[in-house]
PDB file of C-alpha atoms and ligand atoms in Angstrom:
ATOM      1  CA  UNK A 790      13.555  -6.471  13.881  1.00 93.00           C
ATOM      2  CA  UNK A 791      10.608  -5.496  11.645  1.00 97.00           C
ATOM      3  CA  UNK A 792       9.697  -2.219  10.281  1.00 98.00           C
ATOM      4  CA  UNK A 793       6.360  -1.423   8.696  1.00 96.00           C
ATOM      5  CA  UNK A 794       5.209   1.572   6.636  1.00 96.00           C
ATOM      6  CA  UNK A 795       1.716   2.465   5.513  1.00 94.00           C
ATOM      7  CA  UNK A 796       0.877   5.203   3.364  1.00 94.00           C
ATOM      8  CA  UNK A 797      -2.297   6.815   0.911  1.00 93.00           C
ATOM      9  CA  UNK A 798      -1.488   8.701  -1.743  1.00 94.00           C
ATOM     10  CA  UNK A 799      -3.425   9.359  -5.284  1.00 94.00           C
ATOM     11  CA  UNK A 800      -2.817   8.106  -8.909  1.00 94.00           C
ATOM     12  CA  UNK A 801      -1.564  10.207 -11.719  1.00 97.00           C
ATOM     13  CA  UNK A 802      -2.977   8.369 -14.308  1.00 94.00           C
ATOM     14  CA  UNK A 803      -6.635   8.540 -15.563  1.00 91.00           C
ATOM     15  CA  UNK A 804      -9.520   5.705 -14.490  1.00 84.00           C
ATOM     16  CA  UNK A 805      -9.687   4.431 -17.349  1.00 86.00           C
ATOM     17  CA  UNK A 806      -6.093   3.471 -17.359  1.00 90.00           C
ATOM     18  CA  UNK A 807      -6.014   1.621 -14.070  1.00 86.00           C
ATOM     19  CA  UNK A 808      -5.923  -1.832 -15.044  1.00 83.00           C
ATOM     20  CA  UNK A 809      -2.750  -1.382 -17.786  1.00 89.00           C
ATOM     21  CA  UNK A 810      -0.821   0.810 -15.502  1.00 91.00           C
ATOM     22  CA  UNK A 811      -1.111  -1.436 -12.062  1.00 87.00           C
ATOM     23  CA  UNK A 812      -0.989  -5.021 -13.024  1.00 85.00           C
ATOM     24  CA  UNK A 813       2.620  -4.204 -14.024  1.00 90.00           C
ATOM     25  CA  UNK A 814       2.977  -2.703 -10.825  1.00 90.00           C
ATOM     26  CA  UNK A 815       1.615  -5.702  -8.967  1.00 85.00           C
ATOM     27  CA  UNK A 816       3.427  -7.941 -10.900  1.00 87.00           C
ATOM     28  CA  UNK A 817       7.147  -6.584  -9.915  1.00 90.00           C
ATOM     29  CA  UNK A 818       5.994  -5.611  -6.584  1.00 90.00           C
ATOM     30  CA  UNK A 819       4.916  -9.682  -5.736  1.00 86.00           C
ATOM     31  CA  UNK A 820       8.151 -10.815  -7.197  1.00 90.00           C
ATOM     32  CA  UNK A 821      10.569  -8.439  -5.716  1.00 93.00           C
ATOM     33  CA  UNK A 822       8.411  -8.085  -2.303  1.00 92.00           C
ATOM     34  CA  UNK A 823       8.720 -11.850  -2.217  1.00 91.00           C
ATOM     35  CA  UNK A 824      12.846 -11.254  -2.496  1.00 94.00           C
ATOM     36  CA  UNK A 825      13.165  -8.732  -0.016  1.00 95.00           C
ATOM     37  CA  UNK A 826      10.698 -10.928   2.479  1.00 94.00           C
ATOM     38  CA  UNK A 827       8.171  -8.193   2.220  1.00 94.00           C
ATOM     39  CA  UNK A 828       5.102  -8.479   3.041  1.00 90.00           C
ATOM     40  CA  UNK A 829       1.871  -6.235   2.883  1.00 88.00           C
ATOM     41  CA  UNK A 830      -1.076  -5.174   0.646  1.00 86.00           C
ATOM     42  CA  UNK A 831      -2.141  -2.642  -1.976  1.00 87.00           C
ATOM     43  CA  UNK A 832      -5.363  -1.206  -2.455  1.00 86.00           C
ATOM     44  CA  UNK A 833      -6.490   0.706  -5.629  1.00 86.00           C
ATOM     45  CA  UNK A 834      -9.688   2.379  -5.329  1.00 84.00           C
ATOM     46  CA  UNK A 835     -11.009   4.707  -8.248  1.00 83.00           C
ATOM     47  CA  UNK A 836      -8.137   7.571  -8.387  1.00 88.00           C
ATOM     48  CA  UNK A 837      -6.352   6.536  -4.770  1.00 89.00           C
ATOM     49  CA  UNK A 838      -3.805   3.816  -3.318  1.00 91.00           C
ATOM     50  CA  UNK A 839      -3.536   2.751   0.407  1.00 90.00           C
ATOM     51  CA  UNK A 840      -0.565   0.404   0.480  1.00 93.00           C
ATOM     52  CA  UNK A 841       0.579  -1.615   4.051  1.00 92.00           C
ATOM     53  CA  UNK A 842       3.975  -2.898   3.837  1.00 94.00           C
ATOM     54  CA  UNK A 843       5.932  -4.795   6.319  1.00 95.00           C
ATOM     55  CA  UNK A 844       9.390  -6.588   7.040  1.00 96.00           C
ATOM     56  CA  UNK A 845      13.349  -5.814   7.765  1.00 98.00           C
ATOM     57  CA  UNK A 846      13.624  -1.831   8.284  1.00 98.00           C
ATOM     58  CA  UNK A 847      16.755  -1.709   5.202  1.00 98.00           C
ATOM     59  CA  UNK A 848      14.076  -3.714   2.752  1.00 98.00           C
ATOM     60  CA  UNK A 849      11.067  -1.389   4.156  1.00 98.00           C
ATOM     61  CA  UNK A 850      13.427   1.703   3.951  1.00 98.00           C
ATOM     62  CA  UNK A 851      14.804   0.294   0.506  1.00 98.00           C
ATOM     63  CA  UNK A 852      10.856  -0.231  -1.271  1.00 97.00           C
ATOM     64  CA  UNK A 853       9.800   3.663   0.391  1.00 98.00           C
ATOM     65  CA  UNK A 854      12.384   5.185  -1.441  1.00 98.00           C
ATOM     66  CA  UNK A 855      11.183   3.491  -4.904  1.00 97.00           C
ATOM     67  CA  UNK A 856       7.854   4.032  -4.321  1.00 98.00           C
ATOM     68  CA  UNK A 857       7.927   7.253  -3.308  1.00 98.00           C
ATOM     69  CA  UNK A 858       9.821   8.866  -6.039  1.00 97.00           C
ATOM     70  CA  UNK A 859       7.187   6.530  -8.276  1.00 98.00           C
ATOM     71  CA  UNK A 860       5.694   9.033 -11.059  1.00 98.00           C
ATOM     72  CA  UNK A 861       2.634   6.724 -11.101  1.00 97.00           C
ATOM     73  CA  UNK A 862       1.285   8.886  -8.275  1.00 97.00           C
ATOM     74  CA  UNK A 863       1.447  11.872  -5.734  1.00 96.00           C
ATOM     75  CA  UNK A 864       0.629  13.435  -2.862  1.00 93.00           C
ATOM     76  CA  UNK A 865       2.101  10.415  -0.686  1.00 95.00           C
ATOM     77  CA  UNK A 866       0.809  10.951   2.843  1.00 93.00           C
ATOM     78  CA  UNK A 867       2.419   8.723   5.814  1.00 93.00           C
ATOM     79  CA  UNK A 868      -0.049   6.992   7.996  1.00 91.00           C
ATOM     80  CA  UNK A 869       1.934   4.542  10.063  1.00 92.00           C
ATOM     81  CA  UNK A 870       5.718   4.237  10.282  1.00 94.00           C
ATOM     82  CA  UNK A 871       6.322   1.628  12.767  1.00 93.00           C
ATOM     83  CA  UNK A 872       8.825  -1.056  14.542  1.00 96.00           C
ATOM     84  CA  UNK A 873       5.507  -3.842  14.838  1.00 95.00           C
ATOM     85  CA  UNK A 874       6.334  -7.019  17.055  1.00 95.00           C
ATOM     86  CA  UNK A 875       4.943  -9.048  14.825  1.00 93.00           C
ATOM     87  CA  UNK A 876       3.985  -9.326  10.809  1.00 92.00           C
ATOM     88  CA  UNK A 877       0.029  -8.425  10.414  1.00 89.00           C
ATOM     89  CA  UNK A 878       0.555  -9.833   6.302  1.00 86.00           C
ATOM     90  CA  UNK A 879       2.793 -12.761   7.263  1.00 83.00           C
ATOM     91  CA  UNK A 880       0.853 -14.808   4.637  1.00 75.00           C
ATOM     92  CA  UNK A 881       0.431 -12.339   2.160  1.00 70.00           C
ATOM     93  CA  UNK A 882       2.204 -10.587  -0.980  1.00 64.00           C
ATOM     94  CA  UNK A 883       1.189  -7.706  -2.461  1.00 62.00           C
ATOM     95  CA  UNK A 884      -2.806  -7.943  -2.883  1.00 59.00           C
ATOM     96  CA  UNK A 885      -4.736  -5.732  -5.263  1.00 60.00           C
ATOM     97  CA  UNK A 886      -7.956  -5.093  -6.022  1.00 61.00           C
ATOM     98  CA  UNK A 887      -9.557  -2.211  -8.408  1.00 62.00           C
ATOM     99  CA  UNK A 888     -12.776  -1.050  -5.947  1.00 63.00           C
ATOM    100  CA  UNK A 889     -15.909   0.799  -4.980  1.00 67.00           C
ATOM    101  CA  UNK A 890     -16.053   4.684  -4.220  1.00 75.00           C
ATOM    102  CA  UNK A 891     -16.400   3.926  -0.503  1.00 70.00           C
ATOM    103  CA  UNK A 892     -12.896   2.592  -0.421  1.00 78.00           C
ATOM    104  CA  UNK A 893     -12.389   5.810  -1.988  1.00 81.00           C
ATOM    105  CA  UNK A 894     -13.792   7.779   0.274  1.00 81.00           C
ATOM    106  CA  UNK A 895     -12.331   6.149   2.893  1.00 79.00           C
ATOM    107  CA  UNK A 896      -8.517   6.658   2.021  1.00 82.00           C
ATOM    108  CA  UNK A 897      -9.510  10.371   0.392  1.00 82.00           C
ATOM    109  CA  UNK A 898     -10.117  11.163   4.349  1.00 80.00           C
ATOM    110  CA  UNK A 899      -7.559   9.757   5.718  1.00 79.00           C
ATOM    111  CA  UNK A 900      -5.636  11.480   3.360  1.00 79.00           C
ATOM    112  CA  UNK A 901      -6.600  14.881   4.329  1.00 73.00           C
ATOM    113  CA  UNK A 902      -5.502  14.267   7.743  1.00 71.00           C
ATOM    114  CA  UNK A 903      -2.822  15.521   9.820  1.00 68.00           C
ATOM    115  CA  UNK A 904      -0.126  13.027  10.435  1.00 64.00           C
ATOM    116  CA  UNK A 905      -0.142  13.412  14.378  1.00 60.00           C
ATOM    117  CA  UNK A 906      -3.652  12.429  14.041  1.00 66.00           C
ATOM    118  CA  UNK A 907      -3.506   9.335  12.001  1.00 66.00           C
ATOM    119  CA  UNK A 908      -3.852   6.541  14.823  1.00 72.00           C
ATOM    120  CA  UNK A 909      -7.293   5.959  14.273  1.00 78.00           C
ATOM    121  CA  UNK A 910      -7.100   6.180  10.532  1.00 80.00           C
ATOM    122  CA  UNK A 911      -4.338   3.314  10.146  1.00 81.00           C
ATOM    123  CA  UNK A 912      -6.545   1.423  12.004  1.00 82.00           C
ATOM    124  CA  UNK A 913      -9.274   2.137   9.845  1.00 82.00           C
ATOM    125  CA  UNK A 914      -7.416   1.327   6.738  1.00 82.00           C
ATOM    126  CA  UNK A 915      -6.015  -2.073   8.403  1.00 83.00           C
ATOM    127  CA  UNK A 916      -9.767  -2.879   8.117  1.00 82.00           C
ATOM    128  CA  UNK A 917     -10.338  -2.129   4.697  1.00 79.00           C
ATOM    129  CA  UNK A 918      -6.690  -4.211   3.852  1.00 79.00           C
ATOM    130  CA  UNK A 919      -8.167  -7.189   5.978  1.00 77.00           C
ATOM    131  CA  UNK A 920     -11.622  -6.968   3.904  1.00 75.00           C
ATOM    132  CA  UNK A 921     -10.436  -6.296   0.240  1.00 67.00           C
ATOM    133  CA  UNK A 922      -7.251  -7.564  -0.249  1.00 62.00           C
ATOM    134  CA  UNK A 923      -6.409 -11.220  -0.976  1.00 58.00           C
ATOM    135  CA  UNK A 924      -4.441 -13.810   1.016  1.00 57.00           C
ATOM    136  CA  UNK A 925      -1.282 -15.333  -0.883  1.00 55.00           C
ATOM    137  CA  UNK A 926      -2.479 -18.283  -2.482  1.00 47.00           C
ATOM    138  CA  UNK A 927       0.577 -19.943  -2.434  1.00 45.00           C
TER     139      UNK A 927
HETATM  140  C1  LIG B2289       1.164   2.604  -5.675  1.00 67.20           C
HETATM  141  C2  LIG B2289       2.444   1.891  -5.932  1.00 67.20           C
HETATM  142  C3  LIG B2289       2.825   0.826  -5.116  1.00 67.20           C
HETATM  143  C4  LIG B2289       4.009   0.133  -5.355  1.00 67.20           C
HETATM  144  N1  LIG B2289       4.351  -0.908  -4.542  1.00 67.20           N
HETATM  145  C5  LIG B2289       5.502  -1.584  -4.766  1.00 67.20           C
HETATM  146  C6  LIG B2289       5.889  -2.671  -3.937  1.00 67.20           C
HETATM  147  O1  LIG B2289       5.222  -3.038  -2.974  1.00 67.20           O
HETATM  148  N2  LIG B2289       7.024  -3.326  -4.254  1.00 67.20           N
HETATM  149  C7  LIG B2289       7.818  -2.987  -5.322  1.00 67.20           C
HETATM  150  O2  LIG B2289       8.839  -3.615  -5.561  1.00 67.20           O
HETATM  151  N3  LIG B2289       7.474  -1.950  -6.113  1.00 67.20           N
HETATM  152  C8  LIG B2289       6.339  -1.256  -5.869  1.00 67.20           C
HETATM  153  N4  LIG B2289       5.980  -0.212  -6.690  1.00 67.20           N
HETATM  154  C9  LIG B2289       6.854   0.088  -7.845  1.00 67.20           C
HETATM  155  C10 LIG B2289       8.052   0.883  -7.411  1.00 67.20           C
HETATM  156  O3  LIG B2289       7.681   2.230  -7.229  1.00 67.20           O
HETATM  157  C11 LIG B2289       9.159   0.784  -8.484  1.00 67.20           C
HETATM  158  O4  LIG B2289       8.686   1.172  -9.716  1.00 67.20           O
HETATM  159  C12 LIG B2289       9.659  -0.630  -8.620  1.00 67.20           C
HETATM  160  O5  LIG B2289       9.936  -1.156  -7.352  1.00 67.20           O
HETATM  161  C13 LIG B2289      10.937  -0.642  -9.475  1.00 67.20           C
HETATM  162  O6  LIG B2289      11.843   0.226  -8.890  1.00 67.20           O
HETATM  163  P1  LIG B2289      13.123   0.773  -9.650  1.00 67.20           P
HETATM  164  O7  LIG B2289      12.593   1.435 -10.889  1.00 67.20           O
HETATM  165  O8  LIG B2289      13.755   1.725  -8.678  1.00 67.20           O
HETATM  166  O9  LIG B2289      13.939  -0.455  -9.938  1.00 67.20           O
HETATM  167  C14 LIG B2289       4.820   0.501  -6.449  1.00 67.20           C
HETATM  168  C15 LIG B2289       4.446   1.580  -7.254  1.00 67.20           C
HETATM  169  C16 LIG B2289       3.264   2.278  -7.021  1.00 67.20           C
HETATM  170  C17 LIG B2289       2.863   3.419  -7.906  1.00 67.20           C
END
């Protein structure tokens, strides 16, 4: 059984910071994704994540709990909270990429959204993960 989780939330840390505070945060989350046969992707775009993650419900439940209570950001908002069939990352780890204020935009409204209404806008955001983020090179 899978589990998958998908979430936007924004950064507590200035712009100019972004580079020093995430590749940390990528760096653990490939290693200990890669553990816990977790797959997904990360987006950073000017002050906002989106992050996708996917793969058995105790590791999915296990990684929410850590990242939630993260101090790195706030204002987590739940997009997608599913049982999937199948992986949509199967070949990926964590992917991140600093970006343009469209991405921004982007998650910022899906953000303001109420969580009964965010079909359209995981959907949306499965886009931008599909565009921007980086298949695992391994
Ligand atoms: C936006 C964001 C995304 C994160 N994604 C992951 C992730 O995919 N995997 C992971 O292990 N940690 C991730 N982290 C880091 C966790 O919140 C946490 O710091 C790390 O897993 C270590 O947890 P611990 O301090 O409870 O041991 C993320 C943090 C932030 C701010």
């Amino acid at each position: 059984m899978l589990a998958s989780w998908m979430y936007v939330s924004r950064a507590t840390f200035p712009a100019s910071d972004a580079n020093a505070v995430i590749e940390p945060i990528a760096r653990v989350s490939m290693r200990r994704n890669a553990d816990l046969e977790v797959t997904g992707a990360l987006i950073f775009a000017v002050q906002h994540f989106a992050q996708y993650i996917e793969g058995p419900p105790a590791a999915v439940d296990f990684l929410r709990t850590a990242i939630e209570r993260d101090g790195r950001h706030r204002s987590l908002h739940t997009v997608l909270d599913d049982r999937p069939e199948c992986r949509r990352f199967g070949g990926w780890r964590i992917a991140y990429r600093g970006l343009a204020t469209y991405v921004e935009k982007t998650i910022v409204s899906v953000q303001g959204q109420p969580t009964a209404e965010t079909g359209d806008a995981a959907a949306r955001l499965l886009r931008l993960f599909r565009e921007f983020s980086l298949p695992d090179a391994r």
